[in-house]
C-alpha cells in the first residue's frame, strides 16, 4: 500500500497496534494509522480511504473506546499535529482545534480567566471527541455538558468537504449529537469571565471528587453504560446493587470504586471485556428489568 500513500505529508504507518492508543490498552492491528499534517493532508487521507475502500475511524485521546483484538480493516486518524491543536481567544469566546486535549483547554481557561468548562477536569479526551459525544455530567446537570457552551462546530464529511454547523442544528443530547459520521475539525465555545483562582479551585475540587469515585488512574474506557431513564438513574448504582463489583473475567475486572467501570488489570482481551459487559447488562435486566445502553463505543 506504500505507493498509494507516498503523497501524505504527515505520519502514516501500516500495521499499527491500536492498544497503545486507547485508555483501555486493548486493541488489535489496524491496516493504517494516520496523523495528517494539515487540512489538505486530511482530505488526501479521506480520498485514500475511499480509493482503497477502507473505512475511516477518528480517534482522539482513546477513551470511551473498546477495540477488537483482531486485524482491523480501516484507517485510524488522529488529529495530533499543531494544525489541529490550536486555541484562539476573542473576548470570552474560544475557537479550539479538535485535536487539542481537554487538559490543555482547561489550562488555557484557567490562565485566561474563562469559566464554564471546569466539569471537564479529569476527562482524558480531546475536544473533537468530547464535543461529538457531548461529554459532561448528563441531564441531571445540563449546565455541565460541553454542548451547552458550543456555539458552532466545523467538520469534514466523509468526502472531505468542510462545513460549519450552527448550535441549533447540533442536536445535543445525553451523550449524543448530530455529529455522527463527521470528523470534527474545530469548535467555538462561548464562556464567561471569572477570577483565575476561582476557576483553578473548581477544577481541583472536581478532579479530587472524581478520583475518589472513579478509577481515573487505571486502564479503562470510562463509563461502560449510559445512565438509564434519560440519564436520571445511575447505572453504577444499579450494577452495585446487582452485586457486580469486583466480578472478573481474565484480566478484565469491574471496579470496586464504581461498578460502571471495567478495569484492564494488565492483559485483558476484547472478548473478556465483551463477556463481562453482557453479564452486567443481563444482571441488571434480571434484577430490575432495565435495559442498559452502552456508552463505550465498540470497534470491531
Coordinates of C-alpha atoms in Angstrom, one line a residue:
X1 CA 0.0 0.0 0.0
X2 CA 3.0 2.2 0.3
X3 CA 2.8 3.5 -3.3
X4 CA -0.7 4.8 -2.5
X5 CA 0.2 6.9 0.5
X6 CA 3.6 8.4 -0.6
X7 CA 1.9 11.8 -1.1
X8 CA 0.9 12.0 2.6
X9 CA 3.0 14.7 4.4
X10 CA 2.2 13.7 8.0
X11 CA 2.7 10.4 9.8
X12 CA 1.3 7.2 8.0
X13 CA 2.1 3.8 9.4
X14 CA 1.0 0.3 8.4
X15 CA 0.0 -2.5 10.8
X16 CA -0.3 -0.2 13.8
X17 CA -1.2 -1.6 17.2
X18 CA -4.3 0.2 18.4
X19 CA -3.9 -0.9 22.0
X20 CA -1.2 1.6 22.6
X21 CA -3.6 4.4 21.6
X22 CA -6.6 3.6 23.8
X23 CA -7.0 4.2 27.5
X24 CA -8.3 0.6 27.8
X25 CA -4.9 -0.7 26.4
X26 CA -6.9 -3.1 24.3
X27 CA -7.0 -3.3 20.5
X28 CA -5.7 -5.2 17.5
X29 CA -3.7 -4.2 14.5
X30 CA -5.1 -1.6 12.1
X31 CA -4.3 -1.6 8.4
X32 CA -3.2 2.1 8.6
X33 CA -2.6 4.7 11.2
X34 CA -2.5 8.3 10.1
X35 CA -1.7 11.7 11.7
X36 CA -2.3 14.3 9.0
X37 CA -0.1 17.4 8.9
X38 CA -2.8 19.8 7.8
X39 CA -6.2 20.0 6.2
X40 CA -5.0 19.1 2.8
X41 CA -3.3 16.0 4.2
X42 CA -6.6 15.0 6.0
X43 CA -8.5 15.3 2.8
X44 CA -6.0 13.2 0.9
X45 CA -6.2 10.5 3.6
X46 CA -10.0 10.5 3.3
X47 CA -9.6 10.2 -0.5
X48 CA -7.2 7.3 0.0
X49 CA -9.7 5.5 2.2
X50 CA -12.4 5.9 -0.5
X51 CA -9.9 4.7 -3.2
X52 CA -8.9 1.6 -1.2
X53 CA -12.5 1.1 0.1
X54 CA -11.4 1.2 3.7
X55 CA -13.5 2.7 6.5
X56 CA -12.1 5.8 8.3
X57 CA -12.0 5.9 12.1
X58 CA -11.1 9.0 14.1
X59 CA -9.5 8.6 17.5
X60 CA -8.7 11.3 20.0
X61 CA -7.5 10.6 23.5
X62 CA -8.6 6.9 23.0
X63 CA -11.1 6.9 25.9
X64 CA -14.7 5.6 25.6
X65 CA -13.5 3.0 23.1
X66 CA -13.3 -0.8 23.1
X67 CA -11.4 -2.1 20.0
X68 CA -11.3 -5.7 18.8
X69 CA -8.1 -7.7 19.2
X70 CA -8.4 -8.9 15.6
X71 CA -7.0 -7.3 12.5
X72 CA -9.0 -4.1 11.8
X73 CA -9.7 -3.2 8.2
X74 CA -9.5 0.6 8.1
X75 CA -7.6 3.8 8.5
X76 CA -7.4 5.3 12.0
X77 CA -6.9 9.0 12.0
X78 CA -5.6 11.1 14.9
X79 CA -5.6 14.9 14.6
X80 CA -2.4 15.3 16.6
X81 CA -0.4 17.9 14.6
X82 CA -0.3 21.5 15.8
X83 CA -2.5 22.5 12.9
X84 CA -5.4 20.8 14.7
X85 CA -4.5 21.7 18.3
X86 CA -4.8 25.5 18.4
X87 CA -6.7 27.6 20.9
X88 CA -7.7 31.1 19.8
X89 CA -9.4 33.6 22.0
X90 CA -11.7 36.6 21.2
X91 CA -13.2 38.2 24.2
X92 CA -14.9 35.3 26.2
X93 CA -15.1 33.1 23.1
X94 CA -12.7 30.4 22.2
X95 CA -12.1 28.6 18.8
X96 CA -10.4 25.3 19.5
X97 CA -9.0 22.7 17.2
X98 CA -10.4 19.2 17.5
X99 CA -7.0 17.7 18.4
X100 CA -6.5 19.9 21.5
X101 CA -6.8 17.9 24.7
X102 CA -9.4 18.9 27.3
X103 CA -6.5 19.3 29.7
X104 CA -4.8 21.9 27.6
X105 CA -8.1 23.7 27.0
X106 CA -8.8 23.8 30.8
X107 CA -5.2 25.1 31.4
X108 CA -5.9 27.9 28.9
X109 CA -9.2 28.7 30.5
X110 CA -7.5 29.0 34.0
X111 CA -4.7 31.2 32.6
X112 CA -7.1 33.5 30.8
X113 CA -9.9 33.6 33.4
X114 CA -12.6 31.8 31.4
X115 CA -15.2 29.8 33.4
X116 CA -17.7 27.1 32.3
X117 CA -15.8 24.0 31.4
X118 CA -14.4 23.1 34.9
X119 CA -16.6 19.9 34.8
X120 CA -14.2 18.6 32.1
X121 CA -11.5 18.2 34.7
X122 CA -10.2 14.6 34.6
X123 CA -11.7 13.7 31.3
X124 CA -8.8 12.3 29.2
X125 CA -10.2 13.0 25.7
X126 CA -9.8 15.6 23.0
X127 CA -12.1 18.5 22.1
X128 CA -13.3 16.8 18.9
X129 CA -14.5 13.6 20.6
X130 CA -15.8 15.4 23.6
X131 CA -18.0 17.7 21.5
X132 CA -19.2 14.9 19.3
X133 CA -20.4 12.8 22.3
X134 CA -21.5 15.9 24.4
X135 CA -19.2 15.0 27.3
X136 CA -20.3 16.1 30.8
X137 CA -22.5 15.3 33.7
X138 CA -25.6 14.4 31.8
X139 CA -29.2 15.6 32.1
X140 CA -29.2 15.9 35.9
X141 CA -26.6 18.8 35.4
X142 CA -27.5 20.2 31.9
X143 CA -25.3 23.3 32.6
X144 CA -22.3 20.9 32.9
X145 CA -22.3 19.3 29.5
X146 CA -19.9 20.6 26.8
X147 CA -22.7 21.1 24.2
X148 CA -24.1 23.8 26.5
X149 CA -21.1 26.0 25.7
X150 CA -20.7 25.2 22.0
X151 CA -21.8 27.9 19.5
X152 CA -20.8 26.2 16.3
X153 CA -18.7 23.3 15.0
X154 CA -16.7 23.0 11.8
X155 CA -16.5 19.4 10.4
X156 CA -15.4 17.4 7.4
X157 CA -17.8 15.0 5.8
X158 CA -16.9 11.5 4.5
X159 CA -15.9 13.1 1.2
X160 CA -13.5 15.6 2.7
X161 CA -15.9 18.6 2.3
X162 CA -15.8 21.2 5.1
X163 CA -18.8 22.8 6.6
X164 CA -19.8 24.7 9.7
X165 CA -22.8 23.5 11.8
X166 CA -24.6 26.1 14.0
X167 CA -25.7 25.3 17.5
X168 CA -29.4 24.9 16.6
X169 CA -28.5 22.1 14.2
X170 CA -26.1 20.2 16.5
X171 CA -28.9 18.4 18.4
X172 CA -27.0 17.9 21.6
X173 CA -28.5 15.3 24.0
X174 CA -27.3 12.8 26.6
X175 CA -24.0 11.6 25.2
X176 CA -25.1 12.4 21.7
X177 CA -25.2 15.0 19.0
X178 CA -25.8 15.2 15.2
X179 CA -22.1 15.0 14.5
X180 CA -22.0 11.2 13.9
X181 CA -20.5 10.5 10.5
X182 CA -18.5 13.7 10.5
X183 CA -14.9 14.4 11.5
X184 CA -14.9 17.3 13.9
X185 CA -12.2 19.9 13.0
X186 CA -12.9 22.8 15.4
X187 CA -15.5 24.0 17.9
X188 CA -16.3 27.5 19.0
X189 CA -17.1 27.9 22.8
X190 CA -18.9 30.8 24.5
X191 CA -17.7 31.2 28.1
X192 CA -17.7 33.7 30.9
X193 CA -15.1 35.7 32.8
X194 CA -14.1 34.8 36.3
X195 CA -11.1 35.0 38.6
X196 CA -8.3 32.6 37.8
X197 CA -8.0 31.4 41.4
X198 CA -11.8 30.6 41.5
X199 CA -11.6 28.5 38.2
X200 CA -8.5 26.6 39.4
X201 CA -10.1 25.8 42.7
X202 CA -13.2 24.5 41.0
X203 CA -11.1 22.3 38.7
X204 CA -9.1 20.9 41.6
X205 CA -12.2 20.1 43.7
X206 CA -13.9 18.3 40.7
X207 CA -10.8 16.3 40.0
X208 CA -10.5 15.2 43.6
X209 CA -14.1 14.2 43.7
X210 CA -13.7 12.1 40.5
X211 CA -10.5 10.4 41.9
X212 CA -12.5 9.3 44.9
X213 CA -15.4 7.8 43.0
X214 CA -13.7 6.6 39.8
X215 CA -10.6 4.6 38.9
X216 CA -9.1 7.5 36.9
X217 CA -5.5 6.3 37.0
X218 CA -6.2 2.8 35.9
X219 CA -6.6 1.4 32.3
X220 CA -10.3 1.7 31.5
X221 CA -12.6 3.2 28.8
X222 CA -14.6 5.2 31.4
X223 CA -18.3 4.5 32.0
X224 CA -19.4 1.4 30.2
X225 CA -23.1 2.2 30.2
X226 CA -25.2 5.3 29.9
X227 CA -27.4 6.1 32.9
X228 CA -30.9 4.8 32.1
X229 CA -34.2 6.8 32.0
X230 CA -32.5 9.6 30.1
X231 CA -29.6 9.7 32.5
X232 CA -31.6 10.2 35.7
X233 CA -30.9 6.8 37.2
X234 CA -27.3 5.7 38.0
X235 CA -26.1 2.7 36.0
X236 CA -23.3 2.3 38.5
X237 CA -25.7 2.1 41.4
X238 CA -27.8 -0.5 39.7
X239 CA -24.8 -2.6 38.9
X240 CA -23.6 -2.2 42.5
X241 CA -27.0 -3.4 43.8
X242 CA -26.8 -6.3 41.4
X243 CA -23.5 -7.4 43.1
X244 CA -21.3 -6.7 40.1
X245 CA -18.3 -5.0 41.8
X246 CA -15.0 -7.0 41.6
X247 CA -16.5 -9.5 39.1
X248 CA -13.8 -10.6 36.8
X249 CA -13.1 -12.5 33.5
X250 CA -9.4 -12.9 32.7
X251 CA -7.7 -9.6 33.4
X252 CA -10.9 -7.6 32.9
X253 CA -12.5 -6.6 36.3
X254 CA -15.4 -4.5 37.4
X255 CA -14.1 -1.6 39.5
X256 CA -14.6 -1.7 43.3
X257 CA -15.0 2.1 43.3
X258 CA -17.6 2.3 40.5
X259 CA -19.5 -0.7 39.2
X260 CA -19.9 1.1 35.8
X261 CA -16.2 0.9 35.1
X262 CA -14.2 -2.1 33.8
X263 CA -10.5 -2.1 34.5
X264 CA -7.8 -3.8 32.5
X265 CA -5.6 -5.4 35.1
X266 CA -2.8 -5.9 32.6
X267 CA -3.6 -8.3 29.8
X268 CA -7.4 -8.1 29.3
X269 CA -8.7 -9.1 25.9
X270 CA -11.6 -7.8 23.9
X271 CA -13.7 -10.9 24.5
X272 CA -13.0 -10.8 28.3
X273 CA -14.5 -7.3 28.4
X274 CA -17.3 -8.1 26.0
X275 CA -18.4 -11.1 28.1
X276 CA -18.3 -9.0 31.2
X277 CA -20.4 -6.3 29.5
X278 CA -23.0 -9.0 28.6
X279 CA -23.1 -10.3 32.2
X280 CA -23.5 -6.8 33.6
X281 CA -26.3 -6.0 31.2
X282 CA -28.1 -9.3 31.8
X283 CA -27.8 -9.0 35.6
X284 CA -29.4 -5.5 35.6
X285 CA -32.2 -6.8 33.3
X286 CA -32.8 -9.7 35.6
X287 CA -32.8 -7.8 38.8
X288 CA -34.5 -4.5 37.7
X289 CA -36.0 -5.2 34.2
X290 CA -33.9 -2.3 32.9
X291 CA -32.1 -2.4 29.6
X292 CA -28.7 -0.7 29.8
X293 CA -27.4 1.1 26.8
X294 CA -23.7 1.1 26.0
X295 CA -21.8 4.4 26.4
X296 CA -18.5 2.9 25.4
X297 CA -18.1 2.6 21.6
X298 CA -17.2 -0.8 20.2
X299 CA -15.0 -1.1 17.2
X300 CA -14.5 -4.5 15.6

